[in-house]
CSV table of C-alpha atoms in Angstrom, one decimal:
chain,number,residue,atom,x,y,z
A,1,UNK,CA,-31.0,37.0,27.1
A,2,UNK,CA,-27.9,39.4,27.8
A,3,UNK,CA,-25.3,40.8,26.0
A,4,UNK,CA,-22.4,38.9,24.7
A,5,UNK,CA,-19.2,40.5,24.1
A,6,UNK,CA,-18.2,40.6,20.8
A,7,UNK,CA,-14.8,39.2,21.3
A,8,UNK,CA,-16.7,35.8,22.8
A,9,UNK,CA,-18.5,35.3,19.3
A,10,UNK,CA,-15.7,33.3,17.7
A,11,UNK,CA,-16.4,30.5,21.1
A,12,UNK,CA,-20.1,29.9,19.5
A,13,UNK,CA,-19.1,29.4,16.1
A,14,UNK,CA,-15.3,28.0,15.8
A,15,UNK,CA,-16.7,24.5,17.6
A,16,UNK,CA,-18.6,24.0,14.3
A,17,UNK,CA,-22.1,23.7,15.7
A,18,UNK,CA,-25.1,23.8,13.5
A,19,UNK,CA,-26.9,27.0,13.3
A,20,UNK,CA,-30.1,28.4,12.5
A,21,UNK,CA,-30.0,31.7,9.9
A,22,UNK,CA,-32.6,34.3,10.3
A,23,UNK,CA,-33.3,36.5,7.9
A,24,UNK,CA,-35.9,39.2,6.9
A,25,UNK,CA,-37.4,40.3,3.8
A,26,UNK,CA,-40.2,42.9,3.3
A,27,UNK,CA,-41.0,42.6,6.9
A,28,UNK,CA,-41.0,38.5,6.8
A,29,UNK,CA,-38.6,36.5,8.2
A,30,UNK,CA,-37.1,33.1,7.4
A,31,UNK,CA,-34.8,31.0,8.8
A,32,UNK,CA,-33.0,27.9,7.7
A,33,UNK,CA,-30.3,25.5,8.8
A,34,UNK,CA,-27.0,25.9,8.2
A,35,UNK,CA,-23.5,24.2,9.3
A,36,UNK,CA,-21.9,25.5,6.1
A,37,UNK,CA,-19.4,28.9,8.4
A,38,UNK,CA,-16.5,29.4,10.1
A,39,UNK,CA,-14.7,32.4,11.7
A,40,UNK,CA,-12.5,35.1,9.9
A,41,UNK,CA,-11.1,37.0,12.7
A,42,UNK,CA,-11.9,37.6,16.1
A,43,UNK,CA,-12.2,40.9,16.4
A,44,UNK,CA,-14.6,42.5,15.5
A,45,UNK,CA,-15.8,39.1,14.7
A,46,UNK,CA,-15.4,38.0,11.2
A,47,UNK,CA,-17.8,35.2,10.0
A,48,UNK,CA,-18.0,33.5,6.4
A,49,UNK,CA,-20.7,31.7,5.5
A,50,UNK,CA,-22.5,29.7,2.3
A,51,UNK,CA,-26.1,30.2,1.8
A,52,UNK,CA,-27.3,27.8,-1.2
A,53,UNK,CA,-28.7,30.2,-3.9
A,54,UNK,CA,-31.6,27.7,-4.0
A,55,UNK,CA,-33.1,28.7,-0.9
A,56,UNK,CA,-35.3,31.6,0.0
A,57,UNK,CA,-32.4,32.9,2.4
A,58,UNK,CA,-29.8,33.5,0.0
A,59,UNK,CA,-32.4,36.4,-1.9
A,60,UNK,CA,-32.9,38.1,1.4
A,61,UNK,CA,-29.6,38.4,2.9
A,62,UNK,CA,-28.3,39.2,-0.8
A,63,UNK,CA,-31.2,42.1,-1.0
A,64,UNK,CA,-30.8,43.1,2.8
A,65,UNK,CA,-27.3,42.4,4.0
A,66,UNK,CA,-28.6,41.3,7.5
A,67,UNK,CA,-28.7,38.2,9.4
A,68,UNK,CA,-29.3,36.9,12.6
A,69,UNK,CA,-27.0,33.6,13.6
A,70,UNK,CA,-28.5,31.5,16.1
A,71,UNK,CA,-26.9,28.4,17.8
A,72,UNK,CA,-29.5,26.1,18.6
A,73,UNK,CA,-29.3,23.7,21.7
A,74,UNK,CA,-29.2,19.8,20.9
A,75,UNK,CA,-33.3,19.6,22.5
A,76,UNK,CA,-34.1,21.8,19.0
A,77,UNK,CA,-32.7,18.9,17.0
A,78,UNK,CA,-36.3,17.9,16.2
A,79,UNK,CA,-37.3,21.5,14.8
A,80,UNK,CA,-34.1,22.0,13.4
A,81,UNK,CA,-33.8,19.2,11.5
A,82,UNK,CA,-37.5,20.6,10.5
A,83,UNK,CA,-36.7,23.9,9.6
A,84,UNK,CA,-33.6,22.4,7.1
A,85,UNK,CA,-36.3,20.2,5.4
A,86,UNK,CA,-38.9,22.9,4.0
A,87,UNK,CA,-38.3,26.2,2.3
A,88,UNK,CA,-39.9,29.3,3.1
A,89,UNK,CA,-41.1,30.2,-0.1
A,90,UNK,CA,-44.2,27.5,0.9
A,91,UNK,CA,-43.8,27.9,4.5
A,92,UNK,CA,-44.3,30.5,7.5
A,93,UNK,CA,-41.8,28.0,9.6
A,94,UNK,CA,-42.1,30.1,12.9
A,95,UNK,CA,-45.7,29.2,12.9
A,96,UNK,CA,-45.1,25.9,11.6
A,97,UNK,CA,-42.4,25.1,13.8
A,98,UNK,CA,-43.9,27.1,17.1
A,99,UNK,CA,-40.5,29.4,17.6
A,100,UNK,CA,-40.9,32.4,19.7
A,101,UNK,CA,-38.8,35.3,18.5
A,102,UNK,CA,-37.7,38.6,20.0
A,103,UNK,CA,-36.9,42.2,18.4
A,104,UNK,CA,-33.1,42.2,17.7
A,105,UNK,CA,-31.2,45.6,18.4
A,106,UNK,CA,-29.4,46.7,15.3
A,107,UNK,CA,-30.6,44.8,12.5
A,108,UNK,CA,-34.6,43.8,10.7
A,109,UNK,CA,-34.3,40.0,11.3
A,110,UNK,CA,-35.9,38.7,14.8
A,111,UNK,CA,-33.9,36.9,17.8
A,112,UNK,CA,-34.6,33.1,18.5
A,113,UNK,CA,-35.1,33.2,22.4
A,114,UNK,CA,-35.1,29.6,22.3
A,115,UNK,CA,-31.7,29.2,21.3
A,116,UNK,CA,-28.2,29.3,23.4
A,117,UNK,CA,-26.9,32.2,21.8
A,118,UNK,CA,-27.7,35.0,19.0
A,119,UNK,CA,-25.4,36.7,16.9
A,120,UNK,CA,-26.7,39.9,15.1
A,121,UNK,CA,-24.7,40.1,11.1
A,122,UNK,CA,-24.4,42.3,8.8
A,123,UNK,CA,-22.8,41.7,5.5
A,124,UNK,CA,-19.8,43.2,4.5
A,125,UNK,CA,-18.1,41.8,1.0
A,126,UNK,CA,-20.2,39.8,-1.3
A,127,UNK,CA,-17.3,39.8,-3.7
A,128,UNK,CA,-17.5,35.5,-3.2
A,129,UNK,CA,-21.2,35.3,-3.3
A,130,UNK,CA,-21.4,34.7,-7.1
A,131,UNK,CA,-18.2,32.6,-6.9
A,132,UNK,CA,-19.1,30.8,-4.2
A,133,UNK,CA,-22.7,31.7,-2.7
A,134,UNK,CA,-20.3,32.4,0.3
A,135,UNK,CA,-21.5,35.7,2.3
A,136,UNK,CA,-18.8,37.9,4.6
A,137,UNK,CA,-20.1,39.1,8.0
A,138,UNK,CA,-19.5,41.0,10.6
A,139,UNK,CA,-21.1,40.6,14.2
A,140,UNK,CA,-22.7,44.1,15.6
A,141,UNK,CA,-24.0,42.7,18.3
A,142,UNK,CA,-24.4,39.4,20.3
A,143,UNK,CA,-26.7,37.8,22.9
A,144,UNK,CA,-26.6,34.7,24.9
A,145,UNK,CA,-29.1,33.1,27.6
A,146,UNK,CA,-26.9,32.7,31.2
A,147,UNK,CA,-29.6,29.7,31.7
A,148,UNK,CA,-28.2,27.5,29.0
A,149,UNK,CA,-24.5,28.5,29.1
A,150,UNK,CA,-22.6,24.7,28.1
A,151,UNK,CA,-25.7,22.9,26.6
A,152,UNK,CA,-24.7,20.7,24.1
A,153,UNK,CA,-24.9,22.0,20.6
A,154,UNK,CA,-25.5,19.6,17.5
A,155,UNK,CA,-23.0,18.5,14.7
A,156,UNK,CA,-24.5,17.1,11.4
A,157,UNK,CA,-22.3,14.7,9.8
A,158,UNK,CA,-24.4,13.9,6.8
A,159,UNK,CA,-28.0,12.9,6.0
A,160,UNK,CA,-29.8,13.7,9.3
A,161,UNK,CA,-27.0,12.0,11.4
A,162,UNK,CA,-26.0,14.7,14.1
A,163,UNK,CA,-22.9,13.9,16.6
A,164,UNK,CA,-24.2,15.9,20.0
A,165,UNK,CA,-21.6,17.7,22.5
A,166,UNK,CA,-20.4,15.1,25.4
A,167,UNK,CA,-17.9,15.6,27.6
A,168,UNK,CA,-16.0,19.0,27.7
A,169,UNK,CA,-12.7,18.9,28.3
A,170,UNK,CA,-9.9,21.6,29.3
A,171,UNK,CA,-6.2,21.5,27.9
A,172,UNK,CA,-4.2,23.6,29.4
A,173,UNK,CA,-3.3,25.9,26.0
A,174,UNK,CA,-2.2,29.5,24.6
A,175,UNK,CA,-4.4,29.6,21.8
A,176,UNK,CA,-6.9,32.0,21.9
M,1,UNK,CA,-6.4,3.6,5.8
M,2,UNK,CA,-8.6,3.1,2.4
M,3,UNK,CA,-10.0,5.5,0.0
M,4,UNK,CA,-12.9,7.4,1.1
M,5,UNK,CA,-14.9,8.5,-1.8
M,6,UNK,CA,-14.8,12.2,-2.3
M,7,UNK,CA,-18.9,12.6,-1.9
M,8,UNK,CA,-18.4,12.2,1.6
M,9,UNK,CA,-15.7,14.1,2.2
M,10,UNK,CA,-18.5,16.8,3.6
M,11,UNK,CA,-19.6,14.4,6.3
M,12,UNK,CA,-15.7,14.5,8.2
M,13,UNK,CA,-15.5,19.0,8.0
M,14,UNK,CA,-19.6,19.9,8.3
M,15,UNK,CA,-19.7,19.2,12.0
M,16,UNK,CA,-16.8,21.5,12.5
M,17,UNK,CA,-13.8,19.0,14.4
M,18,UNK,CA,-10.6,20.4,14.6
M,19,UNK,CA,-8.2,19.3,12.1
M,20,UNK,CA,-4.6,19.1,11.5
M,21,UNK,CA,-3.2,21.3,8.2
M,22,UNK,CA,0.2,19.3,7.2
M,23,UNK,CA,2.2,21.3,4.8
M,24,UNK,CA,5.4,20.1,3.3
M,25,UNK,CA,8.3,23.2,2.3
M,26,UNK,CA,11.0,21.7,0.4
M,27,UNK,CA,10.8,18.4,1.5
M,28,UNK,CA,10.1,19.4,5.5
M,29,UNK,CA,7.1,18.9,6.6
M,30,UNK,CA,5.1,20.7,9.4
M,31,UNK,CA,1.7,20.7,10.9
M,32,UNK,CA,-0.7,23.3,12.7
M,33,UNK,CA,-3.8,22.5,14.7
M,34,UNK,CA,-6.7,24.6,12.4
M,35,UNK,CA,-10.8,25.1,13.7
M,36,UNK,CA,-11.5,28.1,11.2
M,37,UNK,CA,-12.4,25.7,8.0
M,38,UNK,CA,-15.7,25.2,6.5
M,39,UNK,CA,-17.3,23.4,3.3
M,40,UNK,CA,-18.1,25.2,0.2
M,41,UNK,CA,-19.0,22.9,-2.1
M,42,UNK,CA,-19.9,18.7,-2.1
M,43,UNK,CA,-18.9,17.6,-5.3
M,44,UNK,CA,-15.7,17.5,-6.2
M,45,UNK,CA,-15.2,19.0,-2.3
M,46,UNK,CA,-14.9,22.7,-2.2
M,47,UNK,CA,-13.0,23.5,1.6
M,48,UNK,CA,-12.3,27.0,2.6
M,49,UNK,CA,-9.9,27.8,5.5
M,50,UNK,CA,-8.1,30.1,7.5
M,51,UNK,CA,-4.2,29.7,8.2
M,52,UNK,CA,-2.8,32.6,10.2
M,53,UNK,CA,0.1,34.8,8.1
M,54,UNK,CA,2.4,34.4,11.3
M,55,UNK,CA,2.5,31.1,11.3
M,56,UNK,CA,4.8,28.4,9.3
M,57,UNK,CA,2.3,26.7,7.4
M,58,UNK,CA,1.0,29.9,6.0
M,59,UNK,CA,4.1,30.5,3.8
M,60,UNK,CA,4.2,26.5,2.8
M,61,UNK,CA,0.8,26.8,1.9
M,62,UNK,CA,1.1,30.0,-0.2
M,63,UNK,CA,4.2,28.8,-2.0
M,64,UNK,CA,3.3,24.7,-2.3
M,65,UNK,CA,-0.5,25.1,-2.8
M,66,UNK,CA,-0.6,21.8,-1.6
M,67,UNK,CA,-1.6,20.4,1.7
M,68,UNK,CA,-3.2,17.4,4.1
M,69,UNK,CA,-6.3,18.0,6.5
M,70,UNK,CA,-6.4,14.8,8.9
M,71,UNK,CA,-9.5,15.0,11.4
M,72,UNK,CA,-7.8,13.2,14.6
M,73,UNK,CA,-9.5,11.5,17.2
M,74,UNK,CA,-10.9,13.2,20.4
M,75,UNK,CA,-7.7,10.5,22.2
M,76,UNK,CA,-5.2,12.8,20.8
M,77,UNK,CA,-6.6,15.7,22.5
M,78,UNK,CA,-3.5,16.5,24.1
M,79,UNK,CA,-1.1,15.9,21.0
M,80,UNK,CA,-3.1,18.2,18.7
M,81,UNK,CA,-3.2,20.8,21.7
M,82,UNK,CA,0.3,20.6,22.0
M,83,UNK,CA,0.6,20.6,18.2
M,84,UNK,CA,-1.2,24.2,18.2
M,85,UNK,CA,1.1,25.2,21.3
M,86,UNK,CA,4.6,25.5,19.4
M,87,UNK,CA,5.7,26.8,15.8
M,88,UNK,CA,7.0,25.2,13.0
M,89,UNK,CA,9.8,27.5,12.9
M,90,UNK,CA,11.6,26.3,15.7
M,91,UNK,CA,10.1,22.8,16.1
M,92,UNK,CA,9.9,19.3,14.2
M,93,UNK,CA,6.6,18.7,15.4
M,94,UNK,CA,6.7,15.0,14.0
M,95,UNK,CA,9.0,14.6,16.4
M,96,UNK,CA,7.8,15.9,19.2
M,97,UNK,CA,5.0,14.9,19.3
M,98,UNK,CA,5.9,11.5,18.0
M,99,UNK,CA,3.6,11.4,14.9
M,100,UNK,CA,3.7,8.5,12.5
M,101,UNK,CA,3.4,9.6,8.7
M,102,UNK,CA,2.2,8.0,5.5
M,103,UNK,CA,3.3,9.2,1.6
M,104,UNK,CA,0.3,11.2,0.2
M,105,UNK,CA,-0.8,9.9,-3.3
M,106,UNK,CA,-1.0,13.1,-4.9
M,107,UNK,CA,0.3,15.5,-3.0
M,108,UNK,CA,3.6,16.6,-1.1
M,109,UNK,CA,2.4,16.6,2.5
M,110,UNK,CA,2.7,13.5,4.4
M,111,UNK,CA,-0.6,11.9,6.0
M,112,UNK,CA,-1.1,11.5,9.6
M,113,UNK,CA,-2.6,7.4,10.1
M,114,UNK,CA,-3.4,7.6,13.6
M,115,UNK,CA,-6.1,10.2,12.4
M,116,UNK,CA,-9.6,9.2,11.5
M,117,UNK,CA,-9.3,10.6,7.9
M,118,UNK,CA,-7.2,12.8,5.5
M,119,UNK,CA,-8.3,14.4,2.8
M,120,UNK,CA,-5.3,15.4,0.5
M,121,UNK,CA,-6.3,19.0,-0.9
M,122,UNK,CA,-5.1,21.8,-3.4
M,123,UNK,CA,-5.2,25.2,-3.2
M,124,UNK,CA,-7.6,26.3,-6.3
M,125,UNK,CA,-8.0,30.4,-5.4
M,126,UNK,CA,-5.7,32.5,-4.1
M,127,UNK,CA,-7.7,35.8,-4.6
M,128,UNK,CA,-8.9,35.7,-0.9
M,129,UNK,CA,-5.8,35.0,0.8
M,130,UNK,CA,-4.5,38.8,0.8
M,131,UNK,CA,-7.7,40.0,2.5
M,132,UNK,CA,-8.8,37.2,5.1
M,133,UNK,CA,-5.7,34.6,5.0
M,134,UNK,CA,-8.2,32.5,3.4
M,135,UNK,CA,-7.2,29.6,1.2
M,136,UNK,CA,-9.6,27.6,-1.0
M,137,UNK,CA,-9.0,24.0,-1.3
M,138,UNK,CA,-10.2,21.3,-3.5
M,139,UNK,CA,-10.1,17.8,-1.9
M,140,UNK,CA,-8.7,15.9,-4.7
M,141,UNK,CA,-8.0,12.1,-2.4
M,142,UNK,CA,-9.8,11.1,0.8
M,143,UNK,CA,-8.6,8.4,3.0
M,144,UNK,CA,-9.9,7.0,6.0
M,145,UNK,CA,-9.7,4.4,8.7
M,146,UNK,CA,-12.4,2.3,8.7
M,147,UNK,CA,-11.1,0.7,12.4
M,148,UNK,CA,-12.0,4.8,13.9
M,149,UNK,CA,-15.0,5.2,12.4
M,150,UNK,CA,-17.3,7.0,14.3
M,151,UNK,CA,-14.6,8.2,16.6
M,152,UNK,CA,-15.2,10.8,18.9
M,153,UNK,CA,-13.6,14.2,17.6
M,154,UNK,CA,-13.3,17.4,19.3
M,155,UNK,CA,-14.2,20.9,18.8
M,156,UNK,CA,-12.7,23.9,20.4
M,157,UNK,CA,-14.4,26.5,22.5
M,158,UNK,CA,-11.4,28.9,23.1
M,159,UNK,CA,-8.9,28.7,25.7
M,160,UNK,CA,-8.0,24.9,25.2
M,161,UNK,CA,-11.5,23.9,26.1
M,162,UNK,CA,-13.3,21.5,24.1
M,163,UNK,CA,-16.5,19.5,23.3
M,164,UNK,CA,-15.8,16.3,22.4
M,165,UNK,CA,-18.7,14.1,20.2
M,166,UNK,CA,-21.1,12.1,22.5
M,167,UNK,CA,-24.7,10.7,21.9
M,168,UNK,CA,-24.8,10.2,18.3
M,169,UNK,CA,-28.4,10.8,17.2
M,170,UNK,CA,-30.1,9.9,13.8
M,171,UNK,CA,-33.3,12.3,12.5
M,172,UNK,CA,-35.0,11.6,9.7
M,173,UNK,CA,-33.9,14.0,7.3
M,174,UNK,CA,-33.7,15.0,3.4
M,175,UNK,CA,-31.1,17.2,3.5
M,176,UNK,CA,-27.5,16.0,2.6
């Protein structure tokens, strides 16, 4: 994996793909599924996100503040769709769900090799989390594997029903 | 176009398309291509979204608290880049870009029927606009058009470039 410049972050996440939320709590990490962000500025990059207050994320980004967002390719559908469907309270899911995982640089949550692109988060406002369950972030750092630069990402449309990246297409355009 | 039911509302914004905002200022109308939008909520649909303060629909949005998100098909690619390309200030978009338009039921803002759906929205918290020109909406009417159903979409990747859907897969899942 290599750095990602911090200004490219918005690229990964304003498509809409889903993503994979790493977290880390006492020294054991979690992740989950989540298609539930979006972008709040470019730069540094501004992320919002909803965590249900169900899940064993929400208590550790809540008691941490950090986060790891990875975008999973579309041949992780399996496991993803696998990692959305248990809870870690029960579950060790990188054992269950075989996921290597690397050291990430400024924050406790681990890296997901595996995936296209890893985006390390620290929260910043949690004036919407009771509101809302929604989380403010900022990205300190990014990573993305050269190797799987353009493979498709997944888009969940309800109930396990995911609409995979086809063709790409380029507009000529002004907007950033 | 017929009534979509508000419960699936989620299924159109989760996998992250980009949309079209239609706002309506005394009686004018106007329309801006918009990728920063996520859902908060499923039931009655909770939306949050971005609208830029330099742009037109920001101050019909602030002021009206009303406005349209249609999700239009990947075939207008070039319409809705075009859409994003000029301001509202100077430009009747509708015209332009030779947009048909519909009456709303409950709201000002005209719907767009060549898109696959539009979900007529209000704005029902102001408190985060100041901070992150970010509006939340509450889907209050959902239309679609049962003839594009399963339509590809398209989601941006910066710099006019774009994923449109492909393979459509189904995984067993239990999350909604």
């Amino acid at each position: 994996m290599r750095v990602l410049p911090l200004a490219d972050v918005y690229r990964l996440l304003e498509p809409g793909p889903v993503t994979l939320l790493i977290t880390a709590d006492e020294g054991r990490a979690n992740v989950m599924a989540m298609s539930w962000h979006m972008m709040l500025e470019f730069e540094p990059p501004g992320i919002a996100c909803i965590v249900s207050a169900n899940g064993h994320s929400f208590a550790a980004l809540e008691r941490t503040g950090e986060c790891v967002i990875a975008v999973p390719p579309a041949t992780m559908a399996d496991r993803v769709v696998g990692i959305g469907n248990c809870s870690g309270r029960s579950v060790d899911k990188f054992d269950r769900f075989d996921l290597r995982r690397r050291k990430a640089d400024l924050v406790a949550p681990p890296l997901l090799p595996e995936c296209i692109a890893n985006i390390e988060c620290r929260v910043t406002d949690r004036k919407m989390i009771r509101a809302y369950n929604m989380f403010i972030l900022e990205a300190v750092k990014a990573w993305h594997d050269p190797a799987k630069a353009g493979a498709a990402t997944m888009h969940h449309r309800g109930w396990g029903e995911f609409a995979f990246d086809g063709e790409i297409v380029r507009i000529p355009s002004n907007m950033r």
